Each structure stands twice: as structure tokens, then as C-alpha cells.
């Protein structure tokens, strides 16, 4: 790691440990160029930035004081098999980077991989009915077998059922925690978290040792949806925190799915409200795969194409630019005159349909045959 990269990582770690808000961090990063630039900025310069509160500026001061402790924290993370991924790192999840308030740094125990670009979240009640648990397990297992990564919040109930089923199916799963990655909450999920870290990842924007306080969980919900292409709400009453995740998904232009339940019990009323508001009804994994134009891959390693006759005009424009020789993303953006974020989304869906392939650079080639 180059000296400048290490300095940026240490500065990002210090800001994360000071628990500066993601929005304030993003505003300051845009103004000063980097986390190093934020910590190096003079107090008057910080105060002149619009939209940054006195509390946020105080957290920057706290981060400056913590900076000297960060090399030791890096060693602690390595000892627990964890890493820290700042927003500036190429390894930062591209889907999460798209949201309005991405975490400035992620603490990761385990590994995030390219496969996680094909992810769907399954969330729901902490006290589900047996039917809800059965559906969460079935959906998680079938979607994991199709090559999708299953994302959830590591909580009791639907979350735990989804993680467990994905692992049993031999797939990948990511648990986004409302605490530090070194804490097991709930405590009975300690063994499950160890298995998730071994074959997927535990993720948190909160520093090691951060307790599972109630205010942290709504904040972590935006990360659950941000890492995913869609969110499935399964067994959710009207006051379920899963509805917060669904709201985050809608705000992030992610697909929202809901599993219907028994109307007589009222236990799934939150999911039914989502259906009334336009969420996609889900009875099986095929409903989700169909929405994304993909189908199970025989080797379970990546989503496979579901044959389609029609493509959108913009998808066709991109396909017509591609051949067997790699074309850099910058060239695709220039020739299509589309916004970079839109090109990234179109390329992702074309890749999910197995029509294009991503190479280093990044660049893309067209898949033939």
C-alpha cells in the first residue's frame, strides 16, 4: 500500500471512529477532496462549509485526536480477519456508492466479492410466524442457488432464517450489523456470524466496540438496501423495521418486493401495505429472477441469462458499441452521451443478462453465442 493510500485509510478510520455522519462526511469530502484533506483543514475552513453542523465539526476534531491510535486499530482488525474499506477504495461496493449517503468507510469481517454485485435483501419481523420463516428460507435458498448474494440484518427471525438458508444452499450471504463487527447481537447468532464471515461478510459502518443501540439500526437499513438490487419484505407487521428498509430501497431506486400472508392475523399487514403501494408480489424466487431478467445458473456461480427478445433503446445503443475487443467505460459514456451512473446501471443489467462481460480497467466486451 502506497503511503498516500495508507494515510487516507488512517484518516478515514479516524473519522469512522469519531462517528461523523455519512452526509457530513460526504459534504466535507467533496469540499476538501479526501479524508486526509478533512483532517488537515483549518477550523475556519470547516466552519465555512454549508450544511455541516457544529456537532460534525466537533467530530472532526475528535477524529484528529484519534488519528494516532489508528495503526493499532488496523492491527486489531487484521487479527480478527477484518478489513476497513473507505469510500475511495476501488473495493468499495459499487451499488452502495450510488446511494445519497454512502458510509465513508465500511468495516468488513470476511470478504466482499464481485459476485455481491448480484445481491437481493430479505428482511422481516424479528418475531415471525412459521409461514414467514418457511418463505424466507425458501426464497433465500433458491435465490442463493441461482447465484445471488443474500443480504440481511443479522437479527432474530426473518433475517437469521435468510442467512442460514443461504449458507445451507452453499451460497453467499452478507449481514449488515447495527453494532461493531466484533460484537454478536443477538448473542445466539455468534456461531452464525462466524459462518457468515467464513463464506460471506459481516459489514458495519460503526467502529469495533460500538454497542447495538436502537438508533443505529435505522441507519444500517439503508446499507442493507444499498448493497442490494432489490429488497424482499417477508412477514412484516405495520411497525416492522423492515418497512424502513423498504422505504430506503424505494428512495434508492431499488426494486421492492413483498410476500403476502394471512389477512386474518394482521401479522403481515406491513407487507400488504407495500403491495397496495405498488411493491412486486413474490410467491417464489422465480418472481424475483424474472424481474431482473435472470435465471438460475447450473454451477451456482453467477446469474444466467433469461432469453429476451426486446431490449431498451439505451441497452441497444451500448450493445452496438461493443464487440470482442474491450471498450473502456469512459468511451462508452462519451459515445452514448449518457450520464455515468446510468451507463453503469445499464452495463450491470446487460452483464446480468449475460450479454456483456466486464474486464479490468474497467472495460467491457460483448458476449457472443
Short mmCIF file of C-alpha atoms in Angstrom, two decimals:
data_model
loop_
_atom_site.label_atom_id
_atom_site.label_comp_id
_atom_site.label_asym_id
_atom_site.label_seq_id
_atom_site.Cartn_x
_atom_site.Cartn_y
_atom_site.Cartn_z
CA UNK A 1 0.00 0.00 0.00
CA UNK A 2 1.37 3.40 -1.01
CA UNK A 3 1.98 5.98 1.71
CA UNK A 4 -0.81 8.24 0.47
CA UNK A 5 -3.27 5.32 0.42
CA UNK A 6 -2.32 4.36 3.96
CA UNK A 7 -2.67 7.95 5.16
CA UNK A 8 -6.12 8.16 3.55
CA UNK A 9 -7.13 4.87 5.17
CA UNK A 10 -5.96 6.01 8.61
CA UNK A 11 -7.78 9.33 8.25
CA UNK A 12 -10.96 7.53 7.17
CA UNK A 13 -10.66 5.16 10.11
CA UNK A 14 -10.34 8.11 12.49
CA UNK A 15 -13.46 9.77 11.08
CA UNK A 16 -15.38 6.48 11.27
CA UNK A 17 -14.33 6.00 14.90
CA UNK A 18 -15.45 9.56 15.65
CA UNK A 19 -18.81 8.50 14.14
CA UNK A 20 -19.26 11.54 11.96
CA UNK A 21 -22.50 11.28 9.99
CA UNK A 22 -22.30 9.92 6.46
CA UNK A 23 -23.88 13.05 4.99
CA UNK A 24 -21.48 15.43 6.75
CA UNK A 25 -18.53 13.24 5.75
CA UNK A 26 -19.64 13.27 2.13
CA UNK A 27 -20.09 17.06 2.06
CA UNK A 28 -16.69 17.62 3.65
CA UNK A 29 -15.03 15.11 1.34
CA UNK A 30 -16.44 16.91 -1.69
CA UNK A 31 -15.11 20.21 -0.32
CA UNK A 32 -11.64 19.05 0.79
CA UNK A 33 -11.08 16.17 -1.62
CA UNK A 34 -10.34 13.35 0.80
CA UNK A 35 -10.48 12.26 4.41
CA UNK A 36 -6.89 13.43 4.79
CA UNK A 37 -7.97 16.80 3.48
CA UNK A 38 -10.79 17.00 6.03
CA UNK A 39 -8.47 16.38 8.97
CA UNK A 40 -5.92 18.84 7.59
CA UNK A 41 -8.47 21.61 7.04
CA UNK A 42 -8.35 24.67 9.28
CA UNK A 43 -11.24 25.24 11.66
CA UNK A 44 -12.33 28.39 9.82
CA UNK A 45 -12.43 26.47 6.54
CA UNK A 46 -14.55 23.74 8.13
CA UNK A 47 -16.93 26.30 9.60
CA UNK A 48 -17.38 27.89 6.17
CA UNK A 49 -18.80 24.68 4.64
CA UNK A 50 -22.56 24.93 4.30
CA UNK A 51 -24.63 22.07 5.68
CA UNK A 52 -22.02 20.93 8.20
CA UNK A 53 -23.14 21.33 11.81
CA UNK A 54 -21.10 22.29 14.85
CA UNK A 55 -21.52 18.71 16.04
CA UNK A 56 -19.97 17.39 12.81
CA UNK A 57 -17.05 19.80 13.19
CA UNK A 58 -16.56 18.59 16.75
CA UNK A 59 -16.38 15.03 15.46
CA UNK A 60 -13.67 16.07 13.02
CA UNK A 61 -11.72 17.39 15.99
CA UNK A 62 -12.29 14.07 17.78
CA UNK A 63 -11.00 12.25 14.70
CA UNK A 64 -7.82 14.32 14.71
CA UNK A 65 -7.20 13.23 18.29
CA UNK A 66 -7.87 9.59 17.43
CA UNK A 67 -5.62 9.52 14.38
CA UNK A 68 -2.57 8.34 16.31
CA UNK A 69 -4.49 5.27 17.51
CA UNK A 70 -5.46 4.06 14.04
CA UNK A 71 -2.37 1.94 13.22
CA UNK A 72 -3.18 -0.14 16.28
CA UNK A 73 -6.80 -0.46 15.15
CA UNK A 74 -5.62 -1.76 11.78
CA UNK A 75 -3.67 -4.47 13.59
CA UNK A 76 -6.74 -5.38 15.66
CA UNK A 77 -8.86 -5.64 12.53
CA UNK A 78 -6.31 -7.90 10.86
CA UNK A 79 -6.22 -10.13 13.94
CA UNK A 80 -9.99 -10.66 13.74
CA UNK A 81 -9.89 -11.32 9.98
CA UNK A 82 -11.39 -7.95 9.16
CA UNK A 83 -10.57 -5.04 6.87
CA UNK A 84 -11.60 -1.40 6.51
CA UNK A 85 -12.75 -0.17 3.10
CA UNK A 86 -13.00 3.61 2.65
CA UNK A 87 -15.27 5.17 0.05
CA UNK A 88 -12.22 5.99 -2.08
CA UNK A 89 -11.14 2.33 -2.29
CA UNK A 90 -11.86 0.51 -5.60
CA UNK A 91 -13.04 -2.43 -3.48
CA UNK A 92 -15.92 -0.35 -2.08
CA UNK A 93 -19.24 -1.92 -3.22
CA UNK A 94 -20.30 -0.06 -6.39
CA UNK A 95 -24.02 -0.35 -5.69
CA UNK A 96 -23.63 1.16 -2.22
CA UNK A 97 -21.57 4.01 -3.62
CA UNK A 98 -24.60 5.07 -5.69
CA UNK A 99 -26.86 5.96 -2.74
CA UNK A 100 -27.30 9.52 -1.47
CA UNK A 101 -25.46 8.95 1.81
CA UNK A 102 -22.98 6.07 1.47
CA UNK A 103 -20.89 5.28 4.56
CA UNK A 104 -17.48 6.93 4.38
CA UNK A 105 -15.92 3.63 5.45
CA UNK A 106 -17.05 0.04 5.85
CA UNK A 107 -15.71 -2.38 8.43
CA UNK A 108 -15.81 -5.84 6.86
CA UNK A 109 -15.20 -9.18 8.51
CA UNK A 110 -14.95 -11.74 5.75
CA UNK A 111 -14.80 -10.70 2.11
CA UNK A 112 -16.84 -8.72 -0.39
CA UNK A 113 -16.51 -10.06 -3.93
CA UNK A 114 -17.60 -9.32 -7.49
CA UNK A 115 -20.44 -11.81 -7.04
CA UNK A 116 -22.01 -9.47 -4.49
CA UNK A 117 -22.98 -7.10 -7.29
CA UNK A 118 -25.83 -9.56 -7.82
CA UNK A 119 -27.49 -9.28 -4.41
CA UNK A 120 -31.01 -9.18 -3.01
CA UNK A 121 -32.07 -8.40 0.56
CA UNK A 122 -34.60 -10.41 2.57
CA UNK A 123 -35.93 -8.66 5.68
CA UNK A 124 -38.88 -9.01 8.03
CA UNK A 125 -40.15 -9.48 11.54
CA UNK A 126 -37.98 -10.43 14.49
CA UNK A 127 -40.95 -12.48 15.73
CA UNK A 128 -42.24 -14.12 12.56
CA UNK A 129 -44.93 -16.71 12.12
CA UNK A 130 -43.84 -20.18 10.93
CA UNK A 131 -45.11 -19.42 7.43
CA UNK A 132 -42.90 -16.32 7.24
CA UNK A 133 -39.84 -18.29 8.31
CA UNK A 134 -40.62 -21.00 5.76
CA UNK A 135 -40.96 -18.46 2.96
CA UNK A 136 -37.78 -16.61 3.94
CA UNK A 137 -35.83 -19.86 3.97
CA UNK A 138 -37.24 -21.00 0.63
CA UNK A 139 -36.59 -17.68 -1.10
CA UNK A 140 -33.09 -17.34 0.34
CA UNK A 141 -32.11 -20.89 -0.60
CA UNK A 142 -33.49 -20.66 -4.14
CA UNK A 143 -32.03 -17.22 -4.84
CA UNK A 144 -28.65 -18.22 -3.37
CA UNK A 145 -28.70 -21.34 -5.54
CA UNK A 146 -29.33 -19.08 -8.55
CA UNK A 147 -26.09 -17.25 -7.75
CA UNK A 148 -27.44 -14.20 -5.93
CA UNK A 149 -25.93 -13.00 -2.67
CA UNK A 150 -28.47 -12.76 0.17
CA UNK A 151 -28.26 -9.59 2.26
CA UNK A 152 -29.99 -9.08 5.60
CA UNK A 153 -29.50 -7.50 9.01
CA UNK A 154 -28.35 -10.39 11.19
CA UNK A 155 -31.33 -10.02 13.55
CA UNK A 156 -33.54 -12.69 15.05
CA UNK A 157 -36.42 -14.02 12.99
CA UNK A 158 -36.57 -13.48 9.24
CA UNK A 159 -33.01 -12.11 9.00
CA UNK A 160 -31.46 -15.12 10.69
CA UNK A 161 -33.60 -17.55 8.69
CA UNK A 162 -32.49 -15.95 5.41
CA UNK A 163 -28.79 -16.01 6.31
CA UNK A 164 -28.99 -19.61 7.50
CA UNK A 165 -30.82 -20.83 4.41
CA UNK A 166 -28.36 -19.12 2.06
CA UNK A 167 -25.44 -20.81 3.79
CA UNK A 168 -27.14 -24.20 3.73
CA UNK A 169 -27.71 -23.79 0.00
CA UNK A 170 -23.98 -23.24 -0.48
CA UNK A 171 -24.45 -19.58 -1.39
CA UNK A 172 -23.10 -16.26 -0.20
CA UNK A 173 -24.70 -14.02 2.38
CA UNK A 174 -23.90 -10.61 3.90
CA UNK A 175 -25.07 -9.47 7.34
CA UNK A 176 -25.18 -5.71 7.87
CA UNK A 177 -24.87 -5.04 11.59
CA UNK A 178 -26.18 -2.27 13.81
CA UNK A 179 -23.10 -2.58 16.01
CA UNK A 180 -19.38 -3.13 15.66
CA UNK A 181 -18.37 -6.21 13.67
CA UNK A 182 -16.65 -7.60 16.76
CA UNK A 183 -19.94 -7.91 18.68
CA UNK A 184 -22.51 -10.67 18.29
CA UNK A 185 -26.00 -9.23 18.61
CA UNK A 186 -28.13 -11.11 19.27
CA UNK A 187 -25.71 -13.27 21.24
CA UNK A 188 -27.27 -16.51 19.99
CA UNK A 189 -26.11 -15.60 16.47
CA UNK A 190 -22.42 -15.75 17.38
CA UNK A 191 -21.88 -19.08 15.63
CA UNK A 192 -24.00 -17.96 12.66
CA UNK A 193 -21.94 -14.77 12.32
CA UNK A 194 -18.74 -16.82 12.31
CA UNK A 195 -20.10 -18.92 9.46
CA UNK A 196 -21.24 -15.84 7.55
CA UNK A 197 -17.76 -14.32 7.88
CA UNK A 198 -16.20 -17.56 6.64
CA UNK A 199 -18.30 -17.72 3.48
CA UNK A 200 -19.53 -14.15 3.01
CA UNK A 201 -19.18 -10.98 5.04
CA UNK A 202 -20.21 -9.13 8.17
CA UNK A 203 -20.45 -5.42 7.38
CA UNK A 204 -20.86 -2.31 9.53
CA UNK A 205 -20.25 1.41 9.24
CA UNK A 206 -19.82 1.51 13.04
CA UNK A 207 -16.38 1.03 14.61
CA UNK A 208 -15.40 -2.06 16.62
CA UNK A 209 -16.89 -1.95 20.08
CA UNK A 210 -19.89 0.16 19.01
CA UNK A 211 -22.86 -1.18 21.04
CA UNK A 212 -26.15 -2.23 19.39
CA UNK A 213 -28.06 0.91 20.37
CA UNK A 214 -31.54 1.38 18.92
CA UNK A 215 -30.67 4.47 16.84
CA UNK A 216 -28.07 2.54 14.87
CA UNK A 217 -30.49 0.09 13.26
CA UNK A 218 -32.46 2.52 11.06
CA UNK A 219 -29.11 3.84 9.82
CA UNK A 220 -27.86 0.36 8.96
CA UNK A 221 -31.07 -0.36 7.00
CA UNK A 222 -30.04 2.00 4.18
CA UNK A 223 -26.89 -0.11 3.78
CA UNK A 224 -28.92 -3.33 3.52
CA UNK A 225 -30.92 -1.88 0.64
CA UNK A 226 -27.91 -0.03 -0.78
CA UNK A 227 -25.95 -3.26 -1.21
CA UNK A 228 -28.89 -4.91 -2.97
CA UNK A 229 -30.67 -4.73 -6.31
CA UNK A 230 -33.98 -5.29 -4.56
CA UNK A 231 -35.50 -5.81 -1.12
CA UNK A 232 -37.95 -8.60 -0.28
CA UNK A 233 -40.16 -7.91 2.75
CA UNK A 234 -41.35 -11.16 4.31
CA UNK A 235 -43.68 -11.34 7.32
CA UNK A 236 -43.74 -7.72 8.44
CA UNK A 237 -46.32 -6.12 10.75
CA UNK A 238 -47.14 -2.42 10.47
CA UNK A 239 -44.43 -1.37 12.94
CA UNK A 240 -41.67 -3.58 11.49
CA UNK A 241 -38.23 -2.08 10.94
CA UNK A 242 -38.26 -3.95 7.63
CA UNK A 243 -40.55 -1.22 6.30
CA UNK A 244 -37.76 1.30 6.90
CA UNK A 245 -35.52 -0.84 4.68
CA UNK A 246 -38.26 -0.93 2.04
CA UNK A 247 -38.55 2.86 2.18
CA UNK A 248 -34.77 3.17 1.78
CA UNK A 249 -34.95 0.81 -1.21
CA UNK A 250 -37.62 2.92 -2.90
CA UNK A 251 -35.62 6.11 -2.29
CA UNK A 252 -32.54 4.42 -3.76
CA UNK A 253 -34.48 3.30 -6.86
CA UNK A 254 -34.21 -0.35 -5.86
CA UNK A 255 -36.98 -2.86 -6.51
CA UNK A 256 -39.34 -3.52 -3.60
CA UNK A 257 -40.91 -6.97 -3.28
CA UNK A 258 -43.34 -8.28 -0.67
CA UNK A 259 -44.55 -11.74 0.31
CA UNK A 260 -48.31 -11.92 1.04
CA UNK A 261 -49.59 -13.61 4.16
CA UNK A 262 -52.75 -14.50 6.04
CA UNK A 263 -55.01 -11.43 6.07
CA UNK A 264 -56.91 -12.63 9.15
CA UNK A 265 -53.98 -12.43 11.57
CA UNK A 266 -52.87 -8.90 10.68
CA UNK A 267 -49.30 -10.01 11.32
CA UNK A 268 -48.21 -9.27 7.75
CA UNK A 269 -50.10 -6.00 7.40
CA UNK A 270 -46.94 -4.02 6.70
CA UNK A 271 -46.06 -6.18 3.71
CA UNK A 272 -49.64 -5.96 2.46
CA UNK A 273 -49.46 -2.17 2.62
CA UNK A 274 -46.35 -2.31 0.43
CA UNK A 275 -48.26 -4.41 -2.09
CA UNK A 276 -51.05 -1.84 -2.17
CA UNK A 277 -48.44 0.85 -2.80
CA UNK A 278 -47.00 -0.97 -5.79
CA UNK A 279 -44.48 -3.49 -4.46
CA UNK A 280 -43.99 -6.59 -6.62
CA UNK A 281 -45.81 -9.61 -5.18
CA UNK A 282 -43.47 -12.55 -4.54
CA UNK A 283 -44.60 -16.16 -4.30
CA UNK A 284 -41.33 -17.77 -5.37
CA UNK A 285 -37.74 -16.98 -6.32
CA UNK A 286 -38.79 -17.04 -9.98
CA UNK A 287 -40.78 -13.83 -9.41
CA UNK A 288 -37.60 -12.05 -8.34
CA UNK A 289 -35.41 -13.56 -11.05
CA UNK A 290 -37.97 -12.68 -13.70
CA UNK A 291 -37.99 -9.05 -12.57
CA UNK A 292 -34.23 -8.88 -13.14
CA UNK A 293 -34.30 -10.93 -16.35
CA UNK A 294 -32.13 -13.71 -14.97
CA UNK A 295 -32.48 -17.41 -14.24
CA UNK A 296 -30.55 -19.96 -12.15
CA UNK A 297 -27.08 -20.84 -13.39
CA UNK A 298 -26.25 -24.57 -13.35
CA UNK A 299 -22.97 -24.02 -11.48
CA UNK A 300 -24.50 -21.54 -8.99
CA UNK A 301 -21.64 -19.13 -9.57
CA UNK A 302 -23.38 -16.33 -11.42
CA UNK A 303 -26.80 -15.37 -12.67
CA UNK A 304 -27.55 -16.67 -16.12
CA UNK A 305 -29.46 -15.07 -18.88
CA UNK A 306 -33.19 -15.49 -19.31
CA UNK A 307 -33.67 -15.14 -23.08
CA UNK A 308 -35.28 -11.84 -24.01
CA UNK A 309 -36.37 -10.65 -27.40
CA UNK A 310 -36.52 -6.94 -26.56
CA UNK A 311 -34.01 -4.55 -25.06
CA UNK A 312 -34.41 -0.89 -24.19
CA UNK A 313 -33.11 1.63 -26.73
CA UNK A 314 -30.26 2.64 -24.41
CA UNK A 315 -29.27 -1.00 -23.87
CA UNK A 316 -29.19 -1.45 -27.63
CA UNK A 317 -27.01 1.66 -28.02
CA UNK A 318 -24.46 0.20 -25.64
CA UNK A 319 -24.53 -3.27 -27.22
CA UNK A 320 -23.93 -1.76 -30.65
CA UNK A 321 -20.75 -0.13 -29.32
CA UNK A 322 -19.32 -3.39 -28.02
CA UNK A 323 -17.53 -6.19 -29.83
CA UNK A 324 -14.91 -8.81 -28.98
CA UNK A 325 -12.31 -6.12 -28.27
CA UNK A 326 -12.57 -4.40 -24.86
CA UNK A 327 -14.18 -0.96 -24.82
CA UNK A 328 -13.39 1.26 -21.78
CA UNK A 329 -16.31 2.59 -19.78
CA UNK A 330 -15.17 6.16 -20.45
CA UNK A 331 -15.51 5.56 -24.18
CA UNK A 332 -19.00 4.10 -23.73
CA UNK A 333 -20.03 7.17 -21.72
CA UNK A 334 -18.58 9.52 -24.32
CA UNK A 335 -20.18 7.82 -27.31
CA UNK A 336 -23.62 7.32 -25.75
CA UNK A 337 -23.67 10.78 -24.10
CA UNK A 338 -25.47 9.17 -21.17
CA UNK A 339 -24.77 10.06 -17.50
CA UNK A 340 -22.03 7.85 -15.96
CA UNK A 341 -24.41 6.47 -13.30
CA UNK A 342 -26.94 5.48 -15.96
CA UNK A 343 -24.26 3.78 -18.07
CA UNK A 344 -23.07 1.85 -15.00
CA UNK A 345 -26.59 0.62 -14.32
CA UNK A 346 -27.23 -0.37 -17.93
CA UNK A 347 -23.93 -2.28 -18.10
CA UNK A 348 -24.73 -4.09 -14.89
CA UNK A 349 -28.08 -5.29 -16.18
CA UNK A 350 -26.60 -6.27 -19.53
CA UNK A 351 -24.00 -8.26 -17.63
CA UNK A 352 -26.72 -9.95 -15.55
CA UNK A 353 -28.39 -10.93 -18.82
CA UNK A 354 -25.06 -12.41 -19.96
CA UNK A 355 -24.90 -10.08 -22.97
CA UNK A 356 -21.70 -8.29 -21.92
CA UNK A 357 -18.70 -9.17 -19.79
CA UNK A 358 -16.72 -6.86 -17.54
CA UNK A 359 -12.92 -6.82 -17.79
CA UNK A 360 -10.21 -4.97 -15.89
CA UNK A 361 -9.93 -1.27 -16.45
CA UNK A 362 -12.88 -1.33 -16.28
CA UNK A 363 -13.83 -2.18 -19.85
CA UNK A 364 -16.48 -4.38 -21.45
CA UNK A 365 -16.80 -6.87 -24.29
CA UNK A 366 -19.89 -8.27 -25.93
CA UNK A 367 -20.73 -11.90 -25.21
CA UNK A 368 -21.27 -13.87 -28.38
CA UNK A 369 -23.13 -17.16 -28.51
#
